[in-house]
Coordinates of C-alpha atoms and ligand atoms in Angstrom, one line a residue:
M1 CA 20.4 -10.0 26.2
D2 CA 21.0 -6.6 25.4
Y3 CA 20.5 -4.4 22.5
P4 CA 21.9 -1.3 22.8
M5 CA 21.0 2.1 20.6
H6 CA 23.4 3.1 18.1
I7 CA 24.2 6.8 17.4
G8 CA 27.3 7.6 15.7
G9 CA 28.8 4.2 15.3
T10 CA 28.6 4.1 19.3
R11 CA 26.8 1.4 21.2
V12 CA 24.8 3.7 23.8
T13 CA 22.8 2.6 26.9
T14 CA 20.6 4.5 28.8
S15 CA 19.5 4.9 32.4
Q16 CA 16.1 3.8 31.2
P17 CA 15.9 0.1 30.6
R18 CA 12.9 -1.9 29.1
P19 CA 12.1 -5.2 28.1
V20 CA 11.5 -6.8 25.1
E21 CA 8.9 -9.4 25.2
L22 CA 7.6 -12.7 23.4
P23 CA 4.1 -11.6 22.5
Y24 CA 2.9 -15.3 22.7
D25 CA 3.3 -15.7 26.7
G26 CA 5.2 -12.3 27.6
S27 CA 8.0 -14.0 28.6
E28 CA 11.3 -11.7 28.7
V29 CA 13.7 -12.0 25.3
A30 CA 16.0 -8.8 25.6
I31 CA 16.5 -5.7 27.3
V32 CA 16.7 -2.5 24.9
Y33 CA 16.9 1.6 26.5
Q34 CA 14.9 4.2 25.6
A35 CA 16.1 7.3 24.3
S36 CA 16.0 10.9 26.0
T37 CA 15.6 14.0 23.8
E38 CA 19.4 14.6 23.8
H39 CA 19.8 10.7 22.5
I40 CA 18.0 12.0 19.4
D41 CA 19.5 15.0 19.6
A42 CA 22.9 13.5 18.9
A43 CA 21.5 10.5 16.5
I44 CA 20.1 13.4 14.4
A45 CA 23.8 15.3 14.9
A46 CA 25.3 12.2 13.7
A47 CA 23.4 12.0 10.7
V48 CA 23.8 15.4 9.7
A49 CA 27.8 15.2 10.2
A50 CA 27.4 11.7 8.1
A51 CA 25.5 12.9 5.3
P52 CA 28.0 14.7 3.0
V53 CA 30.1 12.1 3.8
M54 CA 27.5 9.5 2.2
G55 CA 26.7 11.8 -0.7
E56 CA 30.4 11.8 -1.6
L57 CA 30.6 8.4 -2.1
T58 CA 31.0 6.8 -5.8
L59 CA 27.8 4.7 -6.8
D60 CA 29.9 1.6 -6.5
E61 CA 31.0 1.9 -3.1
R62 CA 27.6 2.4 -1.9
S63 CA 26.6 -0.8 -3.9
V64 CA 29.4 -2.3 -2.5
I65 CA 28.8 -1.6 1.1
L66 CA 25.5 -2.8 0.7
R67 CA 26.0 -5.8 -1.1
K68 CA 28.4 -6.6 1.9
A69 CA 25.2 -6.4 3.7
H70 CA 23.4 -8.6 1.9
Q71 CA 25.6 -11.5 2.0
K72 CA 26.5 -10.8 5.9
L73 CA 22.6 -10.6 6.6
L74 CA 22.4 -14.2 4.7
E75 CA 25.2 -15.7 7.1
R76 CA 23.3 -14.7 10.3
R77 CA 20.1 -15.3 8.9
E78 CA 19.5 -18.0 11.6
E79 CA 20.1 -15.4 14.4
M80 CA 17.9 -13.1 12.6
A81 CA 15.3 -14.8 12.3
R82 CA 15.0 -16.0 15.6
A83 CA 15.4 -12.3 16.8
V84 CA 12.3 -11.4 14.2
A85 CA 10.3 -14.1 15.5
S86 CA 11.2 -13.6 19.5
E87 CA 10.2 -9.9 18.8
C88 CA 7.0 -9.8 16.7
G89 CA 6.0 -12.9 17.7
K90 CA 5.8 -14.8 14.1
P91 CA 6.1 -18.1 13.1
I92 CA 10.0 -19.2 12.9
R93 CA 9.3 -20.4 9.3
E94 CA 7.7 -17.0 8.4
A95 CA 10.7 -15.1 10.1
R96 CA 13.2 -17.2 8.0
L97 CA 11.1 -16.0 4.8
E98 CA 11.2 -11.9 6.2
T99 CA 15.1 -12.5 6.7
E100 CA 15.5 -14.0 3.2
R101 CA 13.4 -11.1 1.7
A102 CA 15.0 -8.3 3.8
A103 CA 18.7 -10.1 2.4
A104 CA 16.9 -10.2 -1.2
T105 CA 16.1 -6.0 -0.4
L106 CA 19.1 -5.2 0.2
L107 CA 21.0 -6.7 -2.8
F108 CA 18.2 -4.9 -5.1
S109 CA 19.3 -1.6 -2.9
S110 CA 22.5 -2.0 -4.5
E111 CA 21.7 -2.8 -7.7
E112 CA 19.6 0.5 -7.5
A113 CA 22.8 2.1 -6.6
H114 CA 24.6 1.3 -10.0
R115 CA 21.7 2.6 -12.0
L116 CA 21.1 6.2 -10.5
R117 CA 21.3 8.6 -13.3
G118 CA 19.2 11.9 -13.9
E119 CA 18.3 12.2 -17.5
V120 CA 18.8 14.9 -20.6
V121 CA 16.2 18.1 -20.7
P122 CA 15.9 18.9 -24.7
M123 CA 16.3 22.7 -24.2
D124 CA 15.7 23.4 -27.5
A125 CA 12.3 22.2 -28.2
S126 CA 11.8 25.4 -27.0
P127 CA 12.8 28.4 -29.3
A128 CA 14.6 30.1 -26.4
G129 CA 16.2 26.8 -25.3
K130 CA 18.4 27.1 -28.8
G131 CA 22.0 26.6 -27.7
R132 CA 21.6 25.5 -24.3
W133 CA 22.6 21.8 -23.2
A134 CA 20.8 20.4 -19.6
M135 CA 20.5 17.1 -18.0
T136 CA 19.5 16.1 -14.3
I137 CA 21.4 14.7 -11.6
R138 CA 20.0 13.2 -8.9
E139 CA 21.2 14.2 -5.2
P140 CA 20.6 12.9 -1.9
L141 CA 18.2 14.6 0.2
G142 CA 20.4 14.4 3.3
V143 CA 19.1 13.1 6.6
I144 CA 15.7 10.7 6.1
A145 CA 13.9 9.8 9.7
A146 CA 12.7 6.0 8.6
I147 CA 10.1 5.1 11.1
T148 CA 8.7 1.5 11.0
P149 CA 6.0 -1.1 12.6
F150 CA 6.1 -4.1 14.3
N151 CA 4.6 -6.4 11.8
F152 CA 7.8 -6.6 9.2
P153 CA 10.6 -5.4 11.5
L154 CA 13.3 -6.8 9.3
N155 CA 12.4 -6.4 5.8
L156 CA 10.1 -3.4 5.9
A157 CA 13.6 -1.4 7.4
M158 CA 15.3 -2.6 4.6
H159 CA 13.1 -1.2 1.9
K160 CA 13.7 2.1 3.6
I161 CA 17.3 1.8 5.1
G162 CA 18.7 -0.2 1.6
P163 CA 17.9 2.7 -1.1
A164 CA 18.5 5.5 1.7
I165 CA 22.0 4.3 1.2
A166 CA 21.8 3.8 -2.3
A167 CA 20.5 7.1 -3.0
G168 CA 23.9 8.4 -0.5
N169 CA 21.7 9.4 2.4
A170 CA 22.1 8.9 6.1
V171 CA 19.5 7.7 8.0
V172 CA 18.0 7.6 11.6
H173 CA 15.9 4.5 12.2
K174 CA 13.3 4.5 14.6
P175 CA 11.7 1.1 14.9
A176 CA 8.5 0.4 16.5
S177 CA 8.9 -0.3 20.6
T178 CA 7.7 -3.8 20.4
T179 CA 10.2 -4.7 17.8
P180 CA 13.4 -3.0 18.0
L181 CA 15.7 -6.0 18.0
S182 CA 16.2 -6.7 14.1
G183 CA 17.1 -3.0 13.4
I184 CA 19.7 -3.4 16.3
L185 CA 21.5 -5.8 14.7
M186 CA 21.1 -4.5 11.1
A187 CA 23.1 -1.3 12.5
E188 CA 25.9 -3.7 13.7
I189 CA 25.9 -5.7 10.2
F190 CA 26.1 -2.3 8.6
A191 CA 29.1 -1.2 10.7
D192 CA 30.8 -4.3 9.8
C193 CA 30.7 -3.8 6.2
G194 CA 31.8 -0.6 5.8
L195 CA 29.1 2.2 6.3
P196 CA 30.4 5.4 7.7
P197 CA 29.7 6.1 11.4
G198 CA 26.7 8.2 11.8
A199 CA 25.5 7.0 8.3
L200 CA 22.9 4.6 10.0
N201 CA 21.5 5.3 13.1
V202 CA 18.9 3.4 15.6
I203 CA 17.0 4.9 18.6
T204 CA 14.5 3.1 20.6
G205 CA 11.7 4.9 22.5
S206 CA 8.4 5.5 22.3
G207 CA 6.5 6.8 18.6
G208 CA 5.1 9.8 20.6
V209 CA 8.3 10.9 21.9
V210 CA 11.0 9.7 19.1
G211 CA 8.9 9.7 16.1
D212 CA 7.6 13.5 17.2
R213 CA 11.2 15.1 17.7
L214 CA 12.5 13.0 14.4
V215 CA 9.5 14.3 12.0
F216 CA 9.7 17.8 13.7
D217 CA 13.4 18.8 13.3
P218 CA 14.4 20.7 10.5
R219 CA 18.1 19.0 10.1
V220 CA 16.0 15.9 8.9
A221 CA 14.5 16.4 4.9
M222 CA 12.2 12.8 4.6
V223 CA 10.3 11.1 6.8
T224 CA 9.5 7.3 5.7
F225 CA 7.0 5.8 7.6
T226 CA 5.3 2.4 7.8
G227 CA 2.5 2.1 10.0
S228 CA -1.4 3.2 10.6
V229 CA -3.2 5.8 9.2
E230 CA -3.9 7.4 12.3
V231 CA 0.0 8.3 12.8
G232 CA 0.7 8.8 9.0
L233 CA -2.1 11.1 9.2
R234 CA -0.6 13.0 11.8
I235 CA 3.4 12.7 10.2
R236 CA 1.5 14.5 7.5
N237 CA 0.3 17.1 9.4
L238 CA 3.5 18.1 11.2
A239 CA 6.0 17.4 8.5
G240 CA 5.6 21.3 6.7
M241 CA 7.6 21.3 3.7
K242 CA 9.5 17.7 4.5
R243 CA 9.1 15.0 2.1
V244 CA 6.9 12.2 3.2
T245 CA 6.1 8.6 1.8
L246 CA 3.4 7.0 3.9
E247 CA 2.9 3.1 3.4
L248 CA -0.4 2.4 5.7
G249 CA -2.7 -0.1 6.4
S250 CA -5.6 -1.6 4.1
N251 CA -8.6 -3.8 4.3
S252 CA -7.8 -5.9 1.1
A253 CA -10.3 -7.7 -1.0
V254 CA -10.0 -10.1 -3.5
I255 CA -13.0 -11.6 -6.1
I256 CA -13.7 -14.9 -6.7
E257 CA -15.6 -15.5 -10.1
A258 CA -17.3 -18.3 -10.9
D259 CA -15.0 -19.4 -13.1
A260 CA -12.5 -19.4 -11.1
D261 CA -10.0 -22.5 -9.8
L262 CA -11.5 -22.4 -6.5
E263 CA -9.0 -25.2 -4.7
E264 CA -5.8 -22.5 -5.6
A265 CA -8.3 -19.6 -5.1
A266 CA -9.1 -21.3 -1.7
Q267 CA -5.7 -22.4 -0.8
R268 CA -4.5 -18.5 -1.4
T269 CA -7.0 -17.1 0.5
V270 CA -6.2 -18.9 3.6
A271 CA -2.4 -18.5 3.5
G272 CA -3.5 -14.9 2.3
G273 CA -5.3 -14.4 5.4
F274 CA -3.7 -16.2 8.0
A275 CA 0.2 -15.5 7.3
H276 CA 1.7 -13.6 10.6
S277 CA -2.3 -14.3 12.0
G278 CA -3.2 -11.4 9.5
Q279 CA -1.2 -8.6 10.6
V280 CA 0.3 -8.2 7.2
C281 CA -0.7 -4.5 5.1
I282 CA -2.4 -6.4 2.5
S283 CA -3.7 -9.7 4.3
V284 CA -6.9 -10.8 2.7
Q285 CA -9.8 -9.6 5.0
R286 CA -12.7 -8.9 2.5
V287 CA -13.2 -12.1 -0.1
Y288 CA -16.3 -11.5 -2.2
V289 CA -17.4 -15.0 -4.4
Q290 CA -20.0 -15.5 -7.2
K291 CA -23.0 -16.6 -5.3
S292 CA -22.9 -20.1 -7.4
V293 CA -19.5 -21.2 -6.0
R294 CA -19.5 -19.2 -2.8
E295 CA -20.7 -22.4 -0.6
A296 CA -18.2 -25.0 -2.2
F297 CA -15.7 -21.9 -1.8
V298 CA -16.4 -21.3 1.7
E299 CA -16.3 -25.2 2.6
R300 CA -13.1 -25.6 1.1
C301 CA -11.9 -22.5 3.0
V302 CA -13.1 -23.6 6.5
D303 CA -11.6 -27.0 5.9
L304 CA -8.1 -25.5 5.1
A305 CA -8.4 -22.8 7.7
R306 CA -9.1 -26.1 10.6
K307 CA -5.9 -28.0 9.1
L308 CA -3.8 -24.7 10.5
T309 CA -0.9 -25.4 13.2
I310 CA -1.5 -22.9 16.3
G311 CA 1.8 -22.6 18.7
H312 CA 4.6 -21.4 20.0
P313 CA 6.4 -19.1 17.5
L314 CA 9.9 -20.5 17.5
E315 CA 8.5 -24.4 17.0
A316 CA 9.2 -25.1 13.7
G317 CA 5.7 -26.7 12.8
T318 CA 4.1 -23.6 14.1
E319 CA 1.7 -21.7 11.5
I320 CA -0.4 -19.3 13.3
S321 CA 1.3 -18.1 16.6
S322 CA 0.0 -14.7 18.9
L323 CA -1.0 -11.0 18.0
I324 CA 0.8 -8.3 18.9
T325 CA -0.4 -7.7 22.0
V326 CA -3.2 -9.5 24.5
G327 CA -4.7 -6.0 23.2
E328 CA -4.9 -6.3 20.1
A329 CA -6.4 -9.7 20.0
E330 CA -9.0 -8.5 22.6
R331 CA -9.9 -5.9 20.1
V332 CA -9.9 -8.7 17.0
E333 CA -12.3 -10.8 19.3
S334 CA -14.7 -7.8 20.2
W335 CA -15.2 -6.7 16.0
I336 CA -16.1 -11.0 16.0
G337 CA -18.6 -10.4 18.4
E338 CA -19.5 -7.0 16.8
A339 CA -20.2 -8.5 13.3
V340 CA -21.8 -11.5 14.7
G341 CA -24.0 -9.2 16.7
A342 CA -24.9 -7.6 13.2
G343 CA -26.2 -10.7 11.9
A344 CA -22.7 -12.3 10.4
K345 CA -22.3 -16.0 10.8
L346 CA -18.7 -17.7 12.2
V347 CA -18.2 -20.1 10.5
T348 CA -15.0 -21.3 11.9
G349 CA -12.7 -20.1 14.8
G350 CA -12.6 -16.8 16.6
T351 CA -11.4 -18.2 19.9
R352 CA -9.0 -16.2 21.8
R353 CA -6.2 -17.5 24.2
R354 CA -4.1 -14.7 25.6
A355 CA -2.8 -13.0 22.5
T356 CA -3.6 -16.0 20.2
I357 CA -6.7 -16.1 18.0
E358 CA -7.6 -19.0 16.3
P359 CA -7.9 -18.3 12.2
A360 CA -11.4 -16.9 11.5
I361 CA -13.9 -17.5 9.0
L362 CA -17.3 -15.2 8.8
T363 CA -19.9 -15.2 6.1
D364 CA -22.6 -12.7 5.6
V365 CA -20.6 -9.4 7.2
P366 CA -23.0 -6.5 7.2
P367 CA -21.1 -3.6 5.3
H368 CA -21.1 -1.1 8.5
V369 CA -19.2 -3.3 10.7
S370 CA -15.4 -2.6 11.9
L371 CA -14.2 -6.2 10.3
N372 CA -15.6 -5.3 7.1
C373 CA -14.7 -1.6 6.7
K374 CA -11.7 -1.2 9.3
E375 CA -8.7 -3.0 8.8
A376 CA -8.7 -5.9 11.1
F377 CA -4.8 -6.8 11.7
G378 CA -6.0 -10.3 12.9
P379 CA -6.1 -13.5 11.8
V380 CA -10.1 -13.0 10.2
I381 CA -11.7 -13.6 6.9
G382 CA -15.0 -12.2 5.6
I383 CA -16.7 -14.0 3.0
N384 CA -19.4 -12.4 1.6
G385 CA -21.7 -13.6 -2.1
Y386 CA -22.0 -11.0 -4.9
E387 CA -24.1 -11.3 -8.4
T388 CA -22.4 -9.7 -11.3
L389 CA -18.5 -8.5 -11.8
D390 CA -19.3 -4.9 -11.1
E391 CA -20.8 -5.2 -8.1
A392 CA -18.1 -6.9 -6.8
I393 CA -16.1 -4.3 -8.1
G394 CA -18.2 -1.6 -6.0
L395 CA -18.3 -3.8 -3.0
V396 CA -14.0 -3.6 -3.4
N397 CA -14.0 0.1 -3.8
A398 CA -16.5 0.7 -0.9
S399 CA -13.6 1.3 1.5
E400 CA -11.5 4.3 2.6
Y401 CA -8.4 2.1 1.4
G402 CA -6.6 1.2 -1.7
L403 CA -3.7 -0.9 -1.2
Q404 CA -3.9 -4.2 -3.0
A405 CA -6.9 -6.3 -4.7
G406 CA -6.9 -9.2 -6.8
I407 CA -9.7 -11.6 -8.6
Y408 CA -9.6 -15.3 -9.4
T409 CA -11.0 -15.7 -13.2
R410 CA -9.9 -17.5 -16.0
D411 CA -11.4 -14.9 -18.4
I412 CA -8.7 -12.2 -19.0
G413 CA -11.2 -9.9 -20.2
K414 CA -13.2 -9.9 -16.9
A415 CA -9.8 -9.7 -15.2
F416 CA -8.5 -6.6 -17.2
H417 CA -12.1 -5.0 -16.7
A418 CA -11.5 -5.0 -13.0
A419 CA -7.9 -4.5 -13.3
R420 CA -9.3 -1.3 -15.3
R421 CA -11.9 -0.2 -12.4
V422 CA -10.8 -1.2 -8.8
H423 CA -9.1 1.8 -7.4
V424 CA -6.0 0.4 -5.3
G425 CA -1.8 0.6 -5.8
G426 CA -2.0 -2.7 -6.9
F427 CA -4.1 -5.6 -8.8
L428 CA -3.2 -9.2 -8.7
I429 CA -5.0 -11.7 -10.9
N430 CA -5.2 -14.8 -10.4
E431 CA -3.5 -13.9 -7.1
V432 CA -4.6 -12.5 -3.9
P433 CA -3.6 -9.0 -2.7
Q434 CA -1.2 -10.4 -0.3
Y435 CA 1.4 -11.1 -2.8
R436 CA 4.7 -9.2 -2.7
V437 CA 8.1 -9.4 -4.3
D438 CA 10.6 -6.8 -2.9
Q439 CA 11.5 -5.0 -6.4
M440 CA 8.3 -4.2 -7.5
P441 CA 6.1 -0.6 -6.7
Y442 CA 4.5 -1.1 -3.7
G443 CA 2.1 1.9 -2.1
G444 CA -1.4 2.8 -1.8
V445 CA -4.1 5.3 -2.6
K446 CA -6.9 6.8 -0.7
L447 CA -6.0 6.3 3.0
S448 CA -3.6 3.4 2.4
G449 CA -0.9 6.3 1.9
T450 CA 1.7 8.3 -0.9
G451 CA 4.7 7.4 -2.3
R452 CA 5.9 3.9 -3.5
E453 CA 8.4 1.5 -2.0
G454 CA 10.3 -0.9 -3.7
P455 CA 14.4 -0.1 -4.2
K456 CA 13.9 1.4 -7.5
Y457 CA 11.0 3.6 -6.5
A458 CA 12.0 4.6 -3.0
V459 CA 15.4 5.7 -4.3
E460 CA 13.3 8.5 -6.4
E461 CA 11.6 9.2 -3.5
M462 CA 15.1 9.8 -1.6
T463 CA 16.5 12.0 -4.2
E464 CA 16.3 15.5 -5.6
P465 CA 16.6 15.9 -9.4
K466 CA 18.8 18.8 -9.6
L467 CA 18.9 20.8 -13.1
V468 CA 22.5 21.5 -14.7
C469 CA 22.0 24.0 -17.8
W470 CA 24.7 25.3 -20.0
K471 CA 24.9 27.8 -22.6
V472 CA 27.2 26.3 -25.7
S473 CA 28.8 29.6 -27.1
Ligands
NAP1 P1 2.2 2.6 14.4 O1 0.9 2.1 15.6 O2 1.3 3.3 13.4 O3 3.2 2.4 14.5 C1 4.5 2.3 13.5 C2 5.6 3.6 14.1 O4 5.2 4.6 14.4 C3 6.0 2.8 15.2 O5 7.8 2.9 15.2 C4 5.8 3.5 16.4 O6 6.7 4.0 17.5 C5 6.0 4.8 15.4 N1 4.7 5.7 16.1 C6 3.9 5.9 17.1 N2 3.5 7.2 17.3 C7 4.4 7.9 16.1 C8 4.4 9.6 16.3 N3 3.5 10.3 17.2 N4 5.1 10.2 15.3 C9 6.2 9.1 14.7 N5 6.2 7.9 14.8 C10 5.4 7.4 15.6 O7 2.0 0.4 13.3 P2 2.0 -0.5 14.1 O8 0.6 -1.0 14.9 O9 3.3 -0.6 14.7 O10 1.7 -1.2 12.5 C11 0.6 -1.2 11.9 C12 0.1 -0.8 10.5 O11 1.4 -0.6 10.1 C13 -1.0 -1.5 10.1 O12 -1.8 -0.4 10.0 C14 -0.6 -2.1 8.6 O13 -1.6 -1.9 7.6 C15 0.6 -1.0 8.4 N6 1.7 -1.8 7.5 C16 1.5 -1.2 6.5 C17 2.4 -1.2 5.4 C18 2.8 -1.1 3.8 O14 3.7 -1.0 3.2 N7 1.7 -0.3 3.8 C19 3.0 -2.3 5.8 C20 3.1 -3.2 7.0 C21 2.2 -2.6 8.1 P3 5.9 2.7 18.9 O15 6.0 1.4 18.4 O16 6.7 3.5 20.0 O17 4.2 3.2 19.3

């Protein structure tokens, strides 16, 4: 099936077709088209032309478009979920969940369009402000480049496109090369919902070519990026004066205190470490368990991990499917080997069949190995013991990343002691770090990025507060 690009309200194919493959077995699921530099220029030009049209839409007109897109997405939810599962290889039950969440992200964005406002500035708080009144109005930035990763190809794109529309901007969206289908389907949906032509352009092609041009082009006012640290840093360094938000990776950690509800903590750890085969930016990767309960906790996690059903992503019962490529699965396999070579114990899983890795649990993972200090982005959990809570907090903070972290304890004092000291963008009490609802502020510190998503927060990033001041007499 053909998936043309969307440029200026028109479907565009090129002389360079490229297959999109099901990661699980490599079978072809669709054809997309590689953008040339002319296509990228045309997409930016279309967005430049549409930006003033978007800026002139009333808040209610923007809100109505987003609400219609929310409804249309729900009407086409099964088709969309199958596209998501086919392009990124996640089990269909997770793809359905992602589709529901993407629809919710659009609804939250439509509500934010109604709430967009500036503030009154207390001018006469300065003696020189006597007789002056002032307010800020929030203006759209113009053209926003949205560059998205493979792991949540639909919802993470909606976290950029929804708020951009609510704020009155035009968008050029570049989805990941492996997962362009849901983004293209969304362009169709938005066109059916009355979004002006050129307000959402979707171009497909490699990050090095399309991404670099979008980041360099002076007509683009903002780059909103979700993806790896490596590419995020490159964008940051090349974007000059453009506004940039970066939602990057992590090696998220959770602390399990001895007084925790161990059964619930184990269930949530296994769910949070192995959903989408660990290819989630807040996947549970490092688990620190108080030594007196470590053995019981590991036993419970192993038992739960062994019950997970591995299979084809489009089969209803599948809980674990493949990683995005065979190369990524080989990398994860080699990191498990490195950890075991350095003294870690592989308690369960870790075997690879093509791009699929059996959920793996390791204990006694040395601090210097890749599985501990880098982002695994695979179905691997490392469980280590600790004596005191402050020791555990130190271990959580001994990371270059800081997206989300969590603690399980029944002691509210301990929970807030940790909440104050763990350096992350979001801290979860009695929940694993792999928890997100779409309206909450979401983003990281350290190498995990800059800026926050969640429609309310993204709308702030995507508008400029302009001061209007007048002298009364
Ligand atoms: P990636 O390799 O960094 O790619 C992300 C996007 O950037 C893709 O569209 C990619 O295009 C594009 N790109 C590549 N090179 C580029 C360049 N030079 N200039 C501009 N764009 C470029 O990341 P990924 O493997 O798709 O996704 C996994 C990463 O995303 C993980 O690190 C994960 O933690 C992170 N992530 C973070 C969050 C969050 O909210 N914090 C959420 C999800 C994922 P191509 O596909 O064509 O290369």
